[in-house]
Amino acid sequence: MEKKLYTFPDNFIWGGIASAYQIEGAWNEDGKGESIWDHYVRLPDRILNGDTGNTACDHYHQMPDDVKLMKEIGLKSYSFTLSWPRILPEGIGEINQKGLDFYDRLVDRLLEAGILPKATLYHWDFPLPLQEKGGWPNRDSIDWFGEYASAVFNKLADRVNLWATHNEPWVAAFLGYGAGIHAPGINDATQAYQAAHHLLLSHAKAVEIYRSGNYGGEIGLILNLNHLIPGSDSDEDLEATQRVYDETHSLFLDPIFLGKYPEEFFKWLGPNQPQIEAGDLEKLTGTADYLGINHYNSDKVYYDHFGGWLKARLEPYAAPGWGFTQMGWGINPAGLKAEVMNIVENYSHPKMMVTENGCAAVDIPDENGFVNDLDRIRFLRAHLITLQEAIEEGANVRGYYVWSVLDNFEWERGYSKKFGLIRVDFQTLERIPKQSAYWYRDVIKNHAVQP
Ligand code: GCO
């Protein structure tokens, strides 16, 4: 019997994604200012093996060849992020023209290669001088971000029609200002929730600026929506799961799509809840032309008296027949479909894209440096199949971006985890496409996934 082919809509966008700090390098070249990550990686014992993004994949210098490689593996779109301090070294004020020119060249190279550019304004590399003024917890950050967004739109919005303001504001707020395991390394729940509120308001500010420019493209928000499963049907586990859902999902989805914050959750937060000014919520509602969903894994959630301010403990969940990625994340392909259908059913059925999906795989190169990453192919195939099912059930999903195009700097884990379709030898900076790159090229060509 012929195997079912999982086909995607004709106009479905097939892409790959990376982020500025994780691949560019040139951390202090051509007038670039310091980001909080440039500073954070120099602090003792923050990054595994003392790795930094100082060079990373050296994409800043190797960009033309990287775009050629993207074309060779058949990408129809490339989602990149812009380094705020490369463009505004002080965060506000004088523009570094050489910084903007890099992205100008990147966009032109992509268009020449027939690859749709998608640009995200912020992927965590906040300008250090502005962090020294209080960072995202400072309400001035809204206007700082607006000034940055204007400078970028003025230069690129004539050729880039697919934008996102923030990548994973939850990570920026709660790992950067809450857990303190990401830059700027602050451990303060009140600052984390205030940062989350200002990240959302800055998103709305950038959207307002973009829309007033009548550029005609689309601008959205990208959220990390991993799937949460109650550890049991006990009240305490169900309530703990709701609290984790509220912090990771409701806190961002509700104001944008429902015009409200999760009130019960704010009562739980008590003094940690963000200071909100009159009119703030009205500014947030309806500010996403599409929702970007970053999805990797599922977790079971249990009540835990010692589980931080949420009093919750997460345990990675792997579906039957699956295991865990090199990040220790539970593989549960059905979790992607569950997250997409949750948005369809509870958040007014918006336009969506899967803006990140991929896995850190074992990746052992052969004598030629080639990686036959069948485990990554199995991961991607299974997630695309559940995504196709969601689309068949009515989800308005317009595209899918594999994280990541290149092996790169995996934040506090340094270069120890490999997510790329293309291997990077960090001794020589040689790029070598993995088997998954060739598999994905066929998926793109066929607009379909074979089981
Ligand atoms: C994220 C970030 C990426 C990560 C990737 C793998 O989702 O955390 O957007 O920068 O590198 O997800 O962890």
CSV table of C-alpha atoms and ligand atoms in Angstrom, one decimal:
chain,number,residue,atom,x,y,z
A,1,MET,CA,0.0,0.0,0.0
A,2,GLU,CA,1.4,3.4,-1.0
A,3,LYS,CA,2.4,5.5,2.0
A,4,LYS,CA,0.5,8.7,2.6
A,5,LEU,CA,2.3,11.8,1.6
A,6,TYR,CA,2.0,14.8,3.9
A,7,THR,CA,1.6,17.7,1.5
A,8,PHE,CA,1.7,21.4,2.5
A,9,PRO,CA,-0.1,24.4,0.9
A,10,ASP,CA,1.4,25.7,-2.3
A,11,ASN,CA,2.4,29.1,-0.8
A,12,PHE,CA,3.9,27.5,2.4
A,13,ILE,CA,7.2,29.1,3.3
A,14,TRP,CA,10.1,26.7,3.9
A,15,GLY,CA,12.9,28.4,5.9
A,16,GLY,CA,15.9,28.2,8.1
A,17,ILE,CA,16.8,30.5,11.0
A,18,ALA,CA,19.7,31.7,13.1
A,19,SER,CA,20.4,34.7,15.3
A,20,ALA,CA,22.9,37.5,15.3
A,21,TYR,CA,24.9,36.8,18.5
A,22,GLN,CA,24.9,33.1,17.9
A,23,ILE,CA,26.5,33.2,14.4
A,24,GLU,CA,27.9,36.6,13.4
A,25,GLY,CA,31.1,37.1,15.5
A,26,ALA,CA,32.9,40.4,14.8
A,27,TRP,CA,31.7,41.3,18.3
A,28,ASN,CA,33.7,44.6,18.3
A,29,GLU,CA,34.3,45.3,14.6
A,30,ASP,CA,33.3,48.1,12.3
A,31,GLY,CA,32.0,50.3,15.1
A,32,LYS,CA,29.7,47.7,16.7
A,33,GLY,CA,28.9,48.5,20.4
A,34,GLU,CA,28.8,46.0,23.2
A,35,SER,CA,25.7,43.9,24.0
A,36,ILE,CA,24.8,42.4,27.3
A,37,TRP,CA,26.0,39.0,25.9
A,38,ASP,CA,29.4,40.4,24.9
A,39,HIS,CA,29.8,41.4,28.5
A,40,TYR,CA,28.1,38.4,30.1
A,41,VAL,CA,30.3,35.8,28.3
A,42,ARG,CA,33.4,37.4,30.0
A,43,LEU,CA,32.0,36.8,33.5
A,44,PRO,CA,33.5,33.8,35.3
A,45,ASP,CA,31.9,30.5,35.0
A,46,ARG,CA,28.7,31.6,33.1
A,47,ILE,CA,29.4,29.8,29.7
A,48,LEU,CA,30.4,26.2,29.4
A,49,ASN,CA,34.1,25.8,28.5
A,50,GLY,CA,34.4,29.6,28.6
A,51,ASP,CA,33.1,29.8,25.1
A,52,THR,CA,32.1,33.2,23.7
A,53,GLY,CA,30.3,34.6,20.6
A,54,ASN,CA,33.4,36.8,19.8
A,55,THR,CA,33.9,34.8,16.6
A,56,ALA,CA,31.0,32.3,16.6
A,57,CYS,CA,30.6,31.2,12.9
A,58,ASP,CA,32.2,34.4,11.6
A,59,HIS,CA,29.1,34.9,9.6
A,60,TYR,CA,29.8,38.7,9.6
A,61,HIS,CA,32.7,38.0,7.2
A,62,GLN,CA,31.4,34.7,5.6
A,63,MET,CA,27.8,35.9,4.9
A,64,PRO,CA,28.1,35.8,1.0
A,65,ASP,CA,29.2,32.1,1.1
A,66,ASP,CA,26.6,31.3,3.7
A,67,VAL,CA,23.8,32.7,1.5
A,68,LYS,CA,25.2,30.6,-1.4
A,69,LEU,CA,25.0,27.5,0.9
A,70,MET,CA,21.4,28.4,1.9
A,71,LYS,CA,20.6,28.5,-1.8
A,72,GLU,CA,22.3,25.1,-2.4
A,73,ILE,CA,20.2,23.5,0.3
A,74,GLY,CA,17.1,25.0,-1.3
A,75,LEU,CA,15.9,27.3,1.5
A,76,LYS,CA,13.1,29.5,0.3
A,77,SER,CA,13.4,31.9,3.3
A,78,TYR,CA,16.1,32.8,5.8
A,79,SER,CA,15.1,34.3,9.2
A,80,PHE,CA,17.9,36.4,10.6
A,81,THR,CA,18.0,38.7,13.6
A,82,LEU,CA,19.7,42.2,13.8
A,83,SER,CA,22.3,43.1,16.4
A,84,TRP,CA,20.9,46.3,18.0
A,85,PRO,CA,24.4,47.5,19.2
A,86,ARG,CA,25.9,46.8,15.8
A,87,ILE,CA,23.4,49.4,14.5
A,88,LEU,CA,23.2,51.7,17.5
A,89,PRO,CA,26.5,51.2,19.5
A,90,GLU,CA,25.1,53.2,22.5
A,91,GLY,CA,21.6,51.7,22.0
A,92,ILE,CA,20.2,55.2,21.1
A,93,GLY,CA,21.6,58.2,19.3
A,94,GLU,CA,24.2,57.9,16.6
A,95,ILE,CA,23.7,55.2,14.0
A,96,ASN,CA,26.7,53.0,13.0
A,97,GLN,CA,26.3,53.0,9.2
A,98,LYS,CA,28.7,50.1,8.7
A,99,GLY,CA,26.5,48.0,11.0
A,100,LEU,CA,23.4,48.8,9.0
A,101,ASP,CA,25.3,48.3,5.7
A,102,PHE,CA,26.0,44.6,6.7
A,103,TYR,CA,22.3,43.9,6.9
A,104,ASP,CA,21.7,45.9,3.8
A,105,ARG,CA,24.2,43.6,1.9
A,106,LEU,CA,22.7,40.5,3.5
A,107,VAL,CA,19.1,41.4,2.4
A,108,ASP,CA,20.4,42.1,-1.2
A,109,ARG,CA,22.3,38.8,-1.3
A,110,LEU,CA,19.2,36.9,-0.1
A,111,LEU,CA,17.0,38.6,-2.7
A,112,GLU,CA,19.5,37.9,-5.5
A,113,ALA,CA,19.5,34.2,-4.4
A,114,GLY,CA,15.7,34.1,-4.5
A,115,ILE,CA,15.5,33.6,-0.7
A,116,LEU,CA,12.8,35.5,1.2
A,117,PRO,CA,14.4,37.6,4.0
A,118,LYS,CA,12.6,37.5,7.4
A,119,ALA,CA,14.0,39.8,10.0
A,120,THR,CA,13.7,39.9,13.8
A,121,LEU,CA,14.6,43.1,15.6
A,122,TYR,CA,15.6,41.5,18.9
A,123,HIS,CA,17.1,38.2,19.8
A,124,TRP,CA,18.5,39.1,23.3
A,125,ASP,CA,21.6,41.1,22.4
A,126,PHE,CA,20.6,44.3,24.3
A,127,PRO,CA,23.0,47.2,24.2
A,128,LEU,CA,25.2,47.3,27.3
A,129,PRO,CA,25.0,51.1,27.8
A,130,LEU,CA,21.2,50.8,28.0
A,131,GLN,CA,21.4,47.9,30.5
A,132,GLU,CA,23.5,50.2,32.6
A,133,LYS,CA,20.5,52.5,32.6
A,134,GLY,CA,18.3,49.7,34.0
A,135,GLY,CA,17.6,47.6,30.9
A,136,TRP,CA,14.2,46.2,30.0
A,137,PRO,CA,12.8,46.9,33.6
A,138,ASN,CA,13.2,50.6,32.8
A,139,ARG,CA,10.1,51.9,31.1
A,140,ASP,CA,12.3,54.1,28.9
A,141,SER,CA,13.2,50.8,27.1
A,142,ILE,CA,10.0,51.2,25.1
A,143,ASP,CA,11.2,54.4,23.5
A,144,TRP,CA,14.8,53.1,23.1
A,145,PHE,CA,13.4,50.1,21.2
A,146,GLY,CA,11.2,52.4,19.1
A,147,GLU,CA,14.3,54.5,18.0
A,148,TYR,CA,16.1,51.3,17.1
A,149,ALA,CA,13.1,49.9,15.1
A,150,SER,CA,12.8,53.2,13.2
A,151,ALA,CA,16.5,53.1,12.2
A,152,VAL,CA,16.1,49.5,10.9
A,153,PHE,CA,12.8,50.0,9.1
A,154,ASN,CA,14.1,53.2,7.4
A,155,LYS,CA,17.0,51.1,5.9
A,156,LEU,CA,15.4,47.7,5.2
A,157,ALA,CA,11.6,47.8,5.1
A,158,ASP,CA,11.6,48.7,1.4
A,159,ARG,CA,12.9,45.1,0.7
A,160,VAL,CA,12.1,43.1,3.8
A,161,ASN,CA,8.3,42.4,4.1
A,162,LEU,CA,8.3,39.8,6.9
A,163,TRP,CA,9.2,41.1,10.3
A,164,ALA,CA,9.2,40.1,14.0
A,165,THR,CA,9.8,42.4,16.9
A,166,HIS,CA,11.0,40.0,19.6
A,167,ASN,CA,12.2,36.5,19.7
A,168,GLU,CA,11.0,34.8,22.9
A,169,PRO,CA,10.4,37.7,25.3
A,170,TRP,CA,9.8,35.0,28.0
A,171,VAL,CA,13.5,33.9,27.7
A,172,ALA,CA,14.8,37.5,27.6
A,173,ALA,CA,12.8,38.4,30.7
A,174,PHE,CA,12.8,35.2,32.8
A,175,LEU,CA,16.2,33.7,32.0
A,176,GLY,CA,17.9,37.2,31.8
A,177,TYR,CA,16.2,38.9,34.8
A,178,GLY,CA,14.6,36.1,36.7
A,179,ALA,CA,16.8,32.9,36.7
A,180,GLY,CA,19.9,34.9,35.8
A,181,ILE,CA,21.3,32.2,33.6
A,182,HIS,CA,21.2,34.4,30.5
A,183,ALA,CA,22.5,37.9,30.1
A,184,PRO,CA,22.3,40.3,32.0
A,185,GLY,CA,22.4,37.6,34.7
A,186,ILE,CA,20.0,39.2,37.2
A,187,ASN,CA,18.0,37.0,39.6
A,188,ASP,CA,15.0,39.1,40.5
A,189,ALA,CA,11.3,38.1,39.9
A,190,THR,CA,10.0,41.6,40.1
A,191,GLN,CA,12.5,42.8,37.4
A,192,ALA,CA,11.6,39.8,35.3
A,193,TYR,CA,7.8,40.5,35.2
A,194,GLN,CA,8.4,44.2,34.7
A,195,ALA,CA,10.8,43.4,31.8
A,196,ALA,CA,8.1,41.1,30.3
A,197,HIS,CA,5.6,44.0,30.4
A,198,HIS,CA,8.1,46.5,28.8
A,199,LEU,CA,9.1,43.9,26.1
A,200,LEU,CA,5.5,43.7,25.1
A,201,LEU,CA,5.0,47.4,25.1
A,202,SER,CA,8.2,47.8,23.1
A,203,HIS,CA,6.8,45.3,20.6
A,204,ALA,CA,3.6,47.3,20.3
A,205,LYS,CA,5.7,50.5,19.8
A,206,ALA,CA,7.7,48.9,17.0
A,207,VAL,CA,4.5,47.6,15.4
A,208,GLU,CA,2.9,51.1,15.6
A,209,ILE,CA,6.0,52.6,13.9
A,210,TYR,CA,6.0,49.9,11.2
A,211,ARG,CA,2.3,50.2,10.4
A,212,SER,CA,2.5,54.0,10.3
A,213,GLY,CA,5.3,53.6,7.7
A,214,ASN,CA,2.8,51.9,5.3
A,215,TYR,CA,5.5,49.5,4.3
A,216,GLY,CA,2.9,46.9,3.4
A,217,GLY,CA,4.6,43.9,4.9
A,218,GLU,CA,3.7,41.8,8.0
A,219,ILE,CA,5.1,42.1,11.5
A,220,GLY,CA,4.6,39.7,14.4
A,221,LEU,CA,5.8,38.4,17.7
A,222,ILE,CA,7.7,35.1,18.3
A,223,LEU,CA,7.0,33.1,21.4
A,224,ASN,CA,8.5,29.9,22.8
A,225,LEU,CA,5.6,27.7,23.4
A,226,ASN,CA,6.7,24.3,24.6
A,227,HIS,CA,3.9,21.9,25.6
A,228,LEU,CA,2.9,21.5,29.2
A,229,ILE,CA,1.3,18.3,30.5
A,230,PRO,CA,0.0,18.1,34.1
A,231,GLY,CA,2.0,15.5,36.1
A,232,SER,CA,-1.3,14.1,37.5
A,233,ASP,CA,-4.9,15.1,37.8
A,234,SER,CA,-4.5,16.3,41.4
A,235,ASP,CA,-5.6,19.9,42.0
A,236,GLU,CA,-2.1,20.9,43.1
A,237,ASP,CA,-0.5,19.6,39.9
A,238,LEU,CA,-3.3,21.1,37.7
A,239,GLU,CA,-2.9,24.5,39.4
A,240,ALA,CA,0.9,24.3,39.1
A,241,THR,CA,0.5,23.5,35.4
A,242,GLN,CA,-1.8,26.5,35.0
A,243,ARG,CA,0.7,28.8,36.7
A,244,VAL,CA,3.5,27.7,34.4
A,245,TYR,CA,1.2,28.0,31.4
A,246,ASP,CA,0.2,31.5,32.5
A,247,GLU,CA,3.8,32.7,32.8
A,248,THR,CA,5.0,31.1,29.6
A,249,HIS,CA,1.8,31.4,27.4
A,250,SER,CA,-0.9,33.7,28.9
A,251,LEU,CA,1.4,36.5,29.9
A,252,PHE,CA,2.2,37.1,26.2
A,253,LEU,CA,-0.7,35.6,24.3
A,254,ASP,CA,-3.6,37.1,26.4
A,255,PRO,CA,-2.7,40.8,26.1
A,256,ILE,CA,-1.9,40.6,22.4
A,257,PHE,CA,-4.9,38.5,21.3
A,258,LEU,CA,-7.4,38.8,24.1
A,259,GLY,CA,-6.8,42.3,25.4
A,260,LYS,CA,-6.2,41.3,29.0
A,261,TYR,CA,-3.6,39.9,31.4
A,262,PRO,CA,-4.2,36.7,33.4
A,263,GLU,CA,-5.8,38.3,36.5
A,264,GLU,CA,-5.7,35.1,38.7
A,265,PHE,CA,-2.1,34.7,37.9
A,266,PHE,CA,-1.3,38.3,38.8
A,267,LYS,CA,-3.0,37.7,42.2
A,268,TRP,CA,-0.6,34.7,42.7
A,269,LEU,CA,2.3,37.0,41.8
A,270,GLY,CA,1.3,39.6,44.4
A,271,PRO,CA,4.2,42.1,44.7
A,272,ASN,CA,6.1,40.5,41.8
A,273,GLN,CA,3.4,41.5,39.3
A,274,PRO,CA,4.4,44.3,36.8
A,275,GLN,CA,3.5,47.9,37.3
A,276,ILE,CA,1.0,48.6,34.5
A,277,GLU,CA,0.0,52.2,33.5
A,278,ALA,CA,-3.4,53.2,32.3
A,279,GLY,CA,-3.8,52.5,28.6
A,280,ASP,CA,-1.0,49.9,28.5
A,281,LEU,CA,-3.3,47.0,27.7
A,282,GLU,CA,-5.1,48.9,24.9
A,283,LYS,CA,-1.7,49.5,23.3
A,284,LEU,CA,-0.9,45.8,23.2
A,285,THR,CA,-4.1,44.4,21.8
A,286,GLY,CA,-4.1,43.4,18.1
A,287,THR,CA,-0.4,44.1,17.6
A,288,ALA,CA,0.6,40.9,15.7
A,289,ASP,CA,-0.1,40.3,12.1
A,290,TYR,CA,1.0,36.7,12.8
A,291,LEU,CA,2.2,34.7,15.7
A,292,GLY,CA,5.6,33.0,15.5
A,293,ILE,CA,5.7,29.7,17.5
A,294,ASN,CA,9.1,28.3,18.6
A,295,HIS,CA,8.5,24.7,19.7
A,296,TYR,CA,11.0,22.1,20.8
A,297,ASN,CA,9.7,19.8,23.5
A,298,SER,CA,7.1,18.9,26.1
A,299,ASP,CA,7.3,18.9,29.9
A,300,LYS,CA,5.3,17.3,32.7
A,301,VAL,CA,4.4,19.8,35.4
A,302,TYR,CA,4.2,18.9,39.1
A,303,TYR,CA,3.4,21.0,42.2
A,304,ASP,CA,6.7,21.6,44.2
A,305,HIS,CA,6.7,23.6,47.3
A,306,PHE,CA,10.4,24.4,46.6
A,307,GLY,CA,9.8,25.1,42.9
A,308,GLY,CA,10.5,28.8,42.9
A,309,TRP,CA,7.8,31.5,42.8
A,310,LEU,CA,5.6,29.3,40.7
A,311,LYS,CA,5.9,26.4,43.1
A,312,ALA,CA,6.2,24.1,40.2
A,313,ARG,CA,8.7,21.4,38.9
A,314,LEU,CA,9.0,20.6,35.2
A,315,GLU,CA,10.2,17.1,34.1
A,316,PRO,CA,11.0,16.5,30.4
A,317,TYR,CA,8.4,14.3,28.7
A,318,ALA,CA,9.2,12.0,25.8
A,319,ALA,CA,6.3,10.4,24.0
A,320,PRO,CA,6.2,6.6,23.6
A,321,GLY,CA,8.9,5.5,21.1
A,322,TRP,CA,10.8,8.7,21.6
A,323,GLY,CA,13.7,9.8,23.9
A,324,PHE,CA,15.5,13.0,24.7
A,325,THR,CA,17.6,15.4,22.6
A,326,GLN,CA,21.2,16.3,23.5
A,327,MET,CA,19.7,19.2,25.4
A,328,GLY,CA,17.8,16.7,27.6
A,329,TRP,CA,14.5,17.9,26.1
A,330,GLY,CA,11.7,15.4,25.8
A,331,ILE,CA,10.7,14.6,22.2
A,332,ASN,CA,6.9,14.7,21.7
A,333,PRO,CA,5.9,15.6,18.1
A,334,ALA,CA,2.3,15.7,19.1
A,335,GLY,CA,3.2,18.6,21.3
A,336,LEU,CA,3.7,20.9,18.3
A,337,LYS,CA,0.2,20.1,17.0
A,338,ALA,CA,-1.2,20.6,20.5
A,339,GLU,CA,0.4,24.1,20.7
A,340,VAL,CA,-0.8,25.1,17.3
A,341,MET,CA,-4.4,23.9,17.9
A,342,ASN,CA,-4.5,25.6,21.3
A,343,ILE,CA,-3.8,28.9,19.5
A,344,VAL,CA,-6.5,28.1,16.9
A,345,GLU,CA,-9.1,27.3,19.5
A,346,ASN,CA,-8.3,29.9,22.2
A,347,TYR,CA,-6.7,32.9,20.6
A,348,SER,CA,-9.0,33.9,17.7
A,349,HIS,CA,-7.4,31.7,15.0
A,350,PRO,CA,-4.5,34.0,14.0
A,351,LYS,CA,-2.1,33.6,11.1
A,352,MET,CA,0.9,31.6,12.4
A,353,MET,CA,4.3,30.4,11.5
A,354,VAL,CA,6.5,27.8,13.2
A,355,THR,CA,9.5,30.1,13.5
A,356,GLU,CA,11.8,27.6,15.3
A,357,ASN,CA,11.8,23.8,15.4
A,358,GLY,CA,14.8,21.5,15.5
A,359,CYS,CA,17.0,19.5,17.8
A,360,ALA,CA,20.5,19.2,19.2
A,361,ALA,CA,21.5,15.8,17.8
A,362,VAL,CA,24.4,13.5,18.4
A,363,ASP,CA,26.2,14.7,15.2
A,364,ILE,CA,29.4,12.6,14.9
A,365,PRO,CA,31.3,13.6,11.8
A,366,ASP,CA,32.9,11.0,9.6
A,367,GLU,CA,36.5,11.3,8.3
A,368,ASN,CA,35.3,13.9,5.8
A,369,GLY,CA,33.5,15.9,8.4
A,370,PHE,CA,30.1,14.8,7.0
A,371,VAL,CA,27.3,14.1,9.6
A,372,ASN,CA,24.7,11.5,8.8
A,373,ASP,CA,22.1,12.9,11.2
A,374,LEU,CA,19.3,10.5,10.8
A,375,ASP,CA,18.1,11.3,14.4
A,376,ARG,CA,17.6,15.0,13.4
A,377,ILE,CA,15.8,13.9,10.2
A,378,ARG,CA,13.5,11.6,12.3
A,379,PHE,CA,12.8,14.6,14.6
A,380,LEU,CA,12.0,17.1,11.9
A,381,ARG,CA,9.9,14.6,9.9
A,382,ALA,CA,7.7,13.7,12.8
A,383,HIS,CA,7.1,17.4,13.7
A,384,LEU,CA,6.3,18.3,10.2
A,385,ILE,CA,3.8,15.5,10.0
A,386,THR,CA,1.9,16.7,13.1
A,387,LEU,CA,2.1,20.2,11.7
A,388,GLN,CA,0.6,19.1,8.4
A,389,GLU,CA,-2.2,17.4,10.4
A,390,ALA,CA,-2.9,20.7,12.2
A,391,ILE,CA,-3.0,22.6,8.9
A,392,GLU,CA,-5.5,20.0,7.5
A,393,GLU,CA,-7.6,20.5,10.6
A,394,GLY,CA,-7.8,24.3,9.8
A,395,ALA,CA,-4.7,25.8,11.5
A,396,ASN,CA,-3.6,28.9,9.5
A,397,VAL,CA,0.1,28.0,9.5
A,398,ARG,CA,2.0,29.8,6.7
A,399,GLY,CA,5.6,28.6,7.2
A,400,TYR,CA,8.2,26.6,9.0
A,401,TYR,CA,11.8,27.5,9.9
A,402,VAL,CA,14.3,24.9,11.0
A,403,TRP,CA,16.5,25.9,14.0
A,404,SER,CA,19.2,26.2,12.8
A,405,VAL,CA,20.9,26.8,9.4
A,406,LEU,CA,24.3,26.5,11.0
A,407,ASP,CA,25.7,24.9,14.2
A,408,ASN,CA,26.2,27.9,16.4
A,409,PHE,CA,26.7,29.4,19.9
A,410,GLU,CA,24.1,27.8,22.1
A,411,TRP,CA,24.1,30.4,24.9
A,412,GLU,CA,25.1,29.1,28.3
A,413,ARG,CA,26.0,25.8,26.7
A,414,GLY,CA,28.5,27.4,24.3
A,415,TYR,CA,29.4,25.3,21.3
A,416,SER,CA,28.6,22.0,23.0
A,417,LYS,CA,25.2,21.5,21.3
A,418,LYS,CA,24.7,21.3,17.6
A,419,PHE,CA,21.4,22.3,16.0
A,420,GLY,CA,22.5,23.0,12.4
A,421,LEU,CA,21.4,21.6,9.1
A,422,ILE,CA,25.0,22.6,8.2
A,423,ARG,CA,27.9,21.5,10.4
A,424,VAL,CA,30.4,24.2,11.3
A,425,ASP,CA,34.0,23.0,12.2
A,426,PHE,CA,34.8,25.6,14.9
A,427,GLN,CA,38.5,25.0,14.5
A,428,THR,CA,38.5,25.9,10.8
A,429,LEU,CA,35.1,27.5,10.4
A,430,GLU,CA,34.5,25.2,7.4
A,431,ARG,CA,30.8,24.6,6.6
A,432,ILE,CA,29.7,21.0,5.7
A,433,PRO,CA,25.9,20.3,5.0
A,434,LYS,CA,24.6,17.4,7.0
A,435,GLN,CA,22.3,14.7,5.6
A,436,SER,CA,19.4,16.6,7.1
A,437,ALA,CA,20.2,19.5,4.8
A,438,TYR,CA,19.7,17.3,1.8
A,439,TRP,CA,16.6,15.7,3.3
A,440,TYR,CA,15.1,19.1,3.9
A,441,ARG,CA,16.0,20.2,0.4
A,442,ASP,CA,13.8,17.3,-1.0
A,443,VAL,CA,11.0,18.2,1.4
A,444,ILE,CA,11.0,21.8,0.1
A,445,LYS,CA,11.2,20.7,-3.5
A,446,ASN,CA,8.3,18.3,-3.0
A,447,HIS,CA,6.3,20.5,-0.7
A,448,ALA,CA,5.7,17.3,1.2
A,449,VAL,CA,7.0,14.9,3.8
A,450,GLN,CA,7.1,11.2,3.4
A,451,PRO,CA,6.5,9.2,6.6
B,1,GCO,C1,15.6,29.6,21.7
B,1,GCO,C2,16.4,30.6,20.9
B,1,GCO,C3,17.6,30.0,20.1
B,1,GCO,C4,18.2,28.7,20.7
B,1,GCO,C5,17.4,27.5,20.2
B,1,GCO,C6,18.0,26.2,20.8
B,1,GCO,O1,14.5,29.3,21.2
B,1,GCO,O2,16.0,29.4,22.8
B,1,GCO,O3,15.6,31.2,20.0
B,1,GCO,O4,18.5,31.0,20.2
B,1,GCO,O5,19.5,28.6,20.4
B,1,GCO,O6,16.1,27.5,20.5
B,1,GCO,O7,17.9,26.2,22.2
